[in-house]
Coordinates of C-alpha atoms in Angstrom, one line a residue:
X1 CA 20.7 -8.7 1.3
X2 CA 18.6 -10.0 4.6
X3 CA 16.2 -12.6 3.2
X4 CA 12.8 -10.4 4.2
X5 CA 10.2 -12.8 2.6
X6 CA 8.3 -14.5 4.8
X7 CA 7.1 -17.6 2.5
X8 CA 11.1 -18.5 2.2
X9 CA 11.5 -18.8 5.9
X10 CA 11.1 -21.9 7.4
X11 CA 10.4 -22.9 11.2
X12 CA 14.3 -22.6 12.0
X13 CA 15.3 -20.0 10.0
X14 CA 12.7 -18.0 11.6
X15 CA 12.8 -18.7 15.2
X16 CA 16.6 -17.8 14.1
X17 CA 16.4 -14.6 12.9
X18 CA 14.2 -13.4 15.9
X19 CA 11.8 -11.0 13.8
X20 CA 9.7 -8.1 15.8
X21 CA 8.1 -6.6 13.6
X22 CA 6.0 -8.1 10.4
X23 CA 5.5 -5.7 7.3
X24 CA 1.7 -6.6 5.8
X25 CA 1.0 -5.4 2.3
X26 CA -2.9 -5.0 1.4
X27 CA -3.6 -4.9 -2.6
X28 CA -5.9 -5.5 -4.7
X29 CA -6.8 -7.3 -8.4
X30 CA -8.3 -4.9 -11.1
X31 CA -7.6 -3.2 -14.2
X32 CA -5.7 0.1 -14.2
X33 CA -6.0 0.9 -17.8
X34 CA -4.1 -1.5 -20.5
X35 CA -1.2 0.3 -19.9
X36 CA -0.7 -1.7 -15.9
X37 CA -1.2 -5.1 -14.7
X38 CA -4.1 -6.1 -12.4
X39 CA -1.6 -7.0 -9.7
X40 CA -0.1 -3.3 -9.6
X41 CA -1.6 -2.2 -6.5
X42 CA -0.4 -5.3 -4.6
X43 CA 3.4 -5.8 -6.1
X44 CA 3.9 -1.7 -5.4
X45 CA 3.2 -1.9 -1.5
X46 CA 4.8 -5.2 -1.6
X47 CA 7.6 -3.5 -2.9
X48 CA 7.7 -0.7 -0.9
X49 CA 7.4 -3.0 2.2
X50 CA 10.8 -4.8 1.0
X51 CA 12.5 -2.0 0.1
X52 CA 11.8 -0.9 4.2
X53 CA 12.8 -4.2 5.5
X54 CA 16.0 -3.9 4.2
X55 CA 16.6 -0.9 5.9
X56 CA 15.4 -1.7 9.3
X57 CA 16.2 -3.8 12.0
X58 CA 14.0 -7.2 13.4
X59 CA 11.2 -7.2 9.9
X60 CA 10.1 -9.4 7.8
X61 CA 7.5 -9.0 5.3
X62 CA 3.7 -11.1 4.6
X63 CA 2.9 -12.1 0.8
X64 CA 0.7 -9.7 0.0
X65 CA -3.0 -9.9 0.4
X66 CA -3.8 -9.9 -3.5
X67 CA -7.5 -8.9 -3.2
X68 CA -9.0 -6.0 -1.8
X69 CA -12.8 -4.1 -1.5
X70 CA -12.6 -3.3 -6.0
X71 CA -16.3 -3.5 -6.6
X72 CA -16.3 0.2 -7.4
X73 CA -13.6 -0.5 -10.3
X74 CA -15.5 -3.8 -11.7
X75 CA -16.6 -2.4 -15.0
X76 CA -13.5 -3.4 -16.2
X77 CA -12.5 -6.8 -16.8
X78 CA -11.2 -8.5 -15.2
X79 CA -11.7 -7.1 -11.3
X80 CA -11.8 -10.2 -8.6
X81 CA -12.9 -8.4 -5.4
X82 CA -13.9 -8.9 -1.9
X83 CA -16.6 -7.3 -0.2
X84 CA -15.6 -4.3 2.5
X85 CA -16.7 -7.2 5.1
X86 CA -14.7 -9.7 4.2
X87 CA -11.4 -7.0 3.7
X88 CA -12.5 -6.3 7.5
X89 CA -12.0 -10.2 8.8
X90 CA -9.3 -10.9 6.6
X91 CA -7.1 -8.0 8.0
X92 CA -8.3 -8.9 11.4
X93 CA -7.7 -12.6 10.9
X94 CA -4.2 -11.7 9.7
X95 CA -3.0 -9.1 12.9
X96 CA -4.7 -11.7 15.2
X97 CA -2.6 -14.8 13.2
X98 CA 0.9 -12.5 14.0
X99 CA -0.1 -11.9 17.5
X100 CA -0.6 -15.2 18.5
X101 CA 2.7 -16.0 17.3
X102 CA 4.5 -13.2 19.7
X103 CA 4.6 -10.5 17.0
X104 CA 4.2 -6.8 18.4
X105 CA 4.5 -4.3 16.0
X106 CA 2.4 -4.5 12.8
X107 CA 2.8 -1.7 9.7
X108 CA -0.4 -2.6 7.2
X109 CA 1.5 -1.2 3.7
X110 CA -1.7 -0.7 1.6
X111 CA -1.9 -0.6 -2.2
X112 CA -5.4 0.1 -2.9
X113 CA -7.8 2.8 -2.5
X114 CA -10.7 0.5 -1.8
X115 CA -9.1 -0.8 1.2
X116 CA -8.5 2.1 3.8
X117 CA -12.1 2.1 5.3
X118 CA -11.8 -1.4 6.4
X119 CA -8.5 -1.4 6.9
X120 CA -8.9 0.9 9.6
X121 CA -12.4 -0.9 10.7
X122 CA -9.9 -3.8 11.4
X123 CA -7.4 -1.9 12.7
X124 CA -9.2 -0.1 15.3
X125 CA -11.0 -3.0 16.5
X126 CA -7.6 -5.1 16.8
X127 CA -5.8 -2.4 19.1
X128 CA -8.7 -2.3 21.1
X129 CA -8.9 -6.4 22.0
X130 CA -5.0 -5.5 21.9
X131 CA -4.0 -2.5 23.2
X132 CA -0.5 -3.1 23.8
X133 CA 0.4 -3.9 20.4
X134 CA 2.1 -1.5 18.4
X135 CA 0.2 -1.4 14.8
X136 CA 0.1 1.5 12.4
X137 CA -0.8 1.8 8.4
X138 CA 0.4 3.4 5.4
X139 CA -3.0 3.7 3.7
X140 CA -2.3 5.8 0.9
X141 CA 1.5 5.6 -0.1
X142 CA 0.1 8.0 -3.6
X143 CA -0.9 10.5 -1.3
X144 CA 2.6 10.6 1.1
X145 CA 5.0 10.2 -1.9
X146 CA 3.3 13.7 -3.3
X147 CA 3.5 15.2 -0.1
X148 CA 7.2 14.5 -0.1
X149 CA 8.4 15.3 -3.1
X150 CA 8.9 18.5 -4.5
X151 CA 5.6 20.5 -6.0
X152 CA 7.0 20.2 -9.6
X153 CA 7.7 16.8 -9.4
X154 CA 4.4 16.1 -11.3
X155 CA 2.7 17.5 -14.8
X156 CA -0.6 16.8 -13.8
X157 CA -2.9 16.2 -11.2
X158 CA -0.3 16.0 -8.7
X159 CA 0.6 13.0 -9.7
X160 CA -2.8 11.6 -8.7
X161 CA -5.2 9.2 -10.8
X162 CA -6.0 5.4 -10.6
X163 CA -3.1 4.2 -13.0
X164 CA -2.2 7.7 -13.6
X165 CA 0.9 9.4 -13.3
X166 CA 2.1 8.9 -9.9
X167 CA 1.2 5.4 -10.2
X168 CA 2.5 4.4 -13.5
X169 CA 5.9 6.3 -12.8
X170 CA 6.4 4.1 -9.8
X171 CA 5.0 1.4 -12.2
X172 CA 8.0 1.6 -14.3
X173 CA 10.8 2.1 -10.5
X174 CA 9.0 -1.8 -10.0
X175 CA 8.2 -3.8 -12.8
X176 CA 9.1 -1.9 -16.2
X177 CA 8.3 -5.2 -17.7
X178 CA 4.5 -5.8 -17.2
X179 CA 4.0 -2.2 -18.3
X180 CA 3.2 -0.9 -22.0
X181 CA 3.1 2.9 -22.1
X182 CA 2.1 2.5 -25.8
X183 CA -1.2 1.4 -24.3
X184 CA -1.3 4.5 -21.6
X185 CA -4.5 6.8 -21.3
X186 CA -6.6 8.5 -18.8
X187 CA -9.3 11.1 -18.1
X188 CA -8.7 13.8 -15.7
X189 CA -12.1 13.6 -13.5
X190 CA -13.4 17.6 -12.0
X191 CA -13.1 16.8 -8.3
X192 CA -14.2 19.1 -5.5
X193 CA -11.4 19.5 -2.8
X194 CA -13.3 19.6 0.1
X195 CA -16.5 17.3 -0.2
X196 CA -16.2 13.6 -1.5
X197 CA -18.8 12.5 -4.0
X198 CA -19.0 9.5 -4.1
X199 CA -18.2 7.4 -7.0
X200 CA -18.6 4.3 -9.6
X201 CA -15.3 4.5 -11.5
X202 CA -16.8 4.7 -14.6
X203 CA -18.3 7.9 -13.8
X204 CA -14.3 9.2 -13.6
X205 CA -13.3 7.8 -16.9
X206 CA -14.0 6.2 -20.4
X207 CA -11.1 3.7 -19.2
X208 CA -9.4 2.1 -16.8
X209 CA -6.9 5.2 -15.9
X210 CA -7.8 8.4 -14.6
X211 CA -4.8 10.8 -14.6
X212 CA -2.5 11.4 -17.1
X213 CA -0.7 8.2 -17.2
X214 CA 1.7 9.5 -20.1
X215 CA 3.2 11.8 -18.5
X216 CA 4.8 9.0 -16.2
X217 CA 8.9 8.1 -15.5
X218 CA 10.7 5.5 -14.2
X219 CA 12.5 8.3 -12.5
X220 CA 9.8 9.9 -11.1
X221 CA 8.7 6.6 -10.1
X222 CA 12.4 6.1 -8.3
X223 CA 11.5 9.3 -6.3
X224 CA 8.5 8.2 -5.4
X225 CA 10.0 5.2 -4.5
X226 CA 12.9 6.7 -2.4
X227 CA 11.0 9.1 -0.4
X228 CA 8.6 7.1 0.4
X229 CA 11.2 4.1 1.8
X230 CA 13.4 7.0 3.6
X231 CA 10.6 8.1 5.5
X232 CA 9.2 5.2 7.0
X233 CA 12.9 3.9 7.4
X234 CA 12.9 7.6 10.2
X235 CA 9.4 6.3 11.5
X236 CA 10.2 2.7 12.3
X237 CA 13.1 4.0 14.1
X238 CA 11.3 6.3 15.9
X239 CA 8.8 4.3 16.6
X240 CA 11.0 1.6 17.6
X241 CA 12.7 4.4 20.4
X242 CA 9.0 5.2 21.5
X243 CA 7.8 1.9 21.9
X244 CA 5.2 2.4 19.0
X245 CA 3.2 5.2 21.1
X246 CA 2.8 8.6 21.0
X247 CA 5.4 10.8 22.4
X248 CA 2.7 13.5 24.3
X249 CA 3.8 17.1 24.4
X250 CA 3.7 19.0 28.3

């Protein structure tokens, strides 16, 4: 096993092992139901950014950023969140801190719904003062592990839901221990396909889950879990072959 974890290198051991690429997960810290732990969204894509830094040559992996945008979540105790503004400097203050330091490729591993619109605010506004660099973000592992696996994977909802399914299953592939399915419940919101309204969480459910968080498995979760690693194992390397820009077709 590579020692991936950035807060247990040193100066040495660092300069040593002559990283290219840095792996930054983006949570969050909010309920998501009684079932999960408030730190779910940030020790998944923590996780998930391990797992891939295993696999691939020349990365090493942030602590993860343990607070996100939650305020639309904070009728539950106990949500600590950042405003969209601050998510925005904080991610920018973060690719800028790896640039200085020689760093050229950046994947942002996000956790948390809340996050993608400034994540991308920050991201778009980096690779322009740095167009060079070779930055890309995962900004809704839930959604890619369901396009991955197979359709029948899930019972409900396609695995979707705020502590529902998906997310409890991969819950229980992480940290089984901080999870108490005796506790597990969720409503299943009526949601148009095609035209986002807008929403206070509460207006989704009467708790902290939305989904059907019963219907989760730790092997379901390892699936999740799997795909999701193998596929961005095929896009670092190819990536990595095309210098972290597009391939254009003639």
């Amino acid at each position: 096993m590579k020692n991936v974890r950035l807060e247990e290198h040193n100066e040495h051991s660092f300069k040593e092992a002559k990283f290219d690429k840095l792996f930054l997960p983006i949570g969050s810290c909010e309920s998501h139901g009684e079932h999960l732990p408030y730190g779910c969204d940030s020790l998944v894509c923590h996780q998930i950014a391990l797992d891939l830094a295993q696999r691939v040559n020349g990365a090493v992996v942030a602590p993860p950023l343990w607070f996100g945008m939650s305020q639309h979540y904070r009728h539950q105790p106990m949500c600590l969140s950042l405003s969209d503004d601050t998510v925005i400097r904080a991610v920018g203050d973060l690719l800028d801190s790896a640039a200085f330091w020689g760093i050229r490729k950046i994947l942002v591993v996000n956790g948390h719904d809340g996050n993608i619109a400034p994540i991308e605010i920050a991201a778009r506004a980096f690779k322009v003062r740095h167009p060079d660099f070779g930055l890309a973000v995962l900004d809704a592992w839930w959604v890619t592990a369901g396009n991955l696996l197979p359709k029948d994977t899930f019972e409900v909802w396609d695995g979707l839901g705020h502590g529902g399914e998906g997310e409890t299953s991969i819950g229980l592939s992480i940290f089984p221990q901080l999870c108490d399915m005796s506790r597990a419940k969720g409503d299943l919101p009526e949601m148009d396909p095609n035209v986002k309204l807008i929403w206070n969480f509460q207006e989704l459910t009467r708790f902290g889950a939305s989904g059907d968080p019963t219907k989760a498995t730790a092997e379901k979760g390892d699936k999740m879990r799997s795909a999701l690693v193998d596929y961005l194992v095929g896009f670092i390397e190819r990536m990595d072959a095309q210098s972290w820009r597009y391939n254009i077709k003639k």
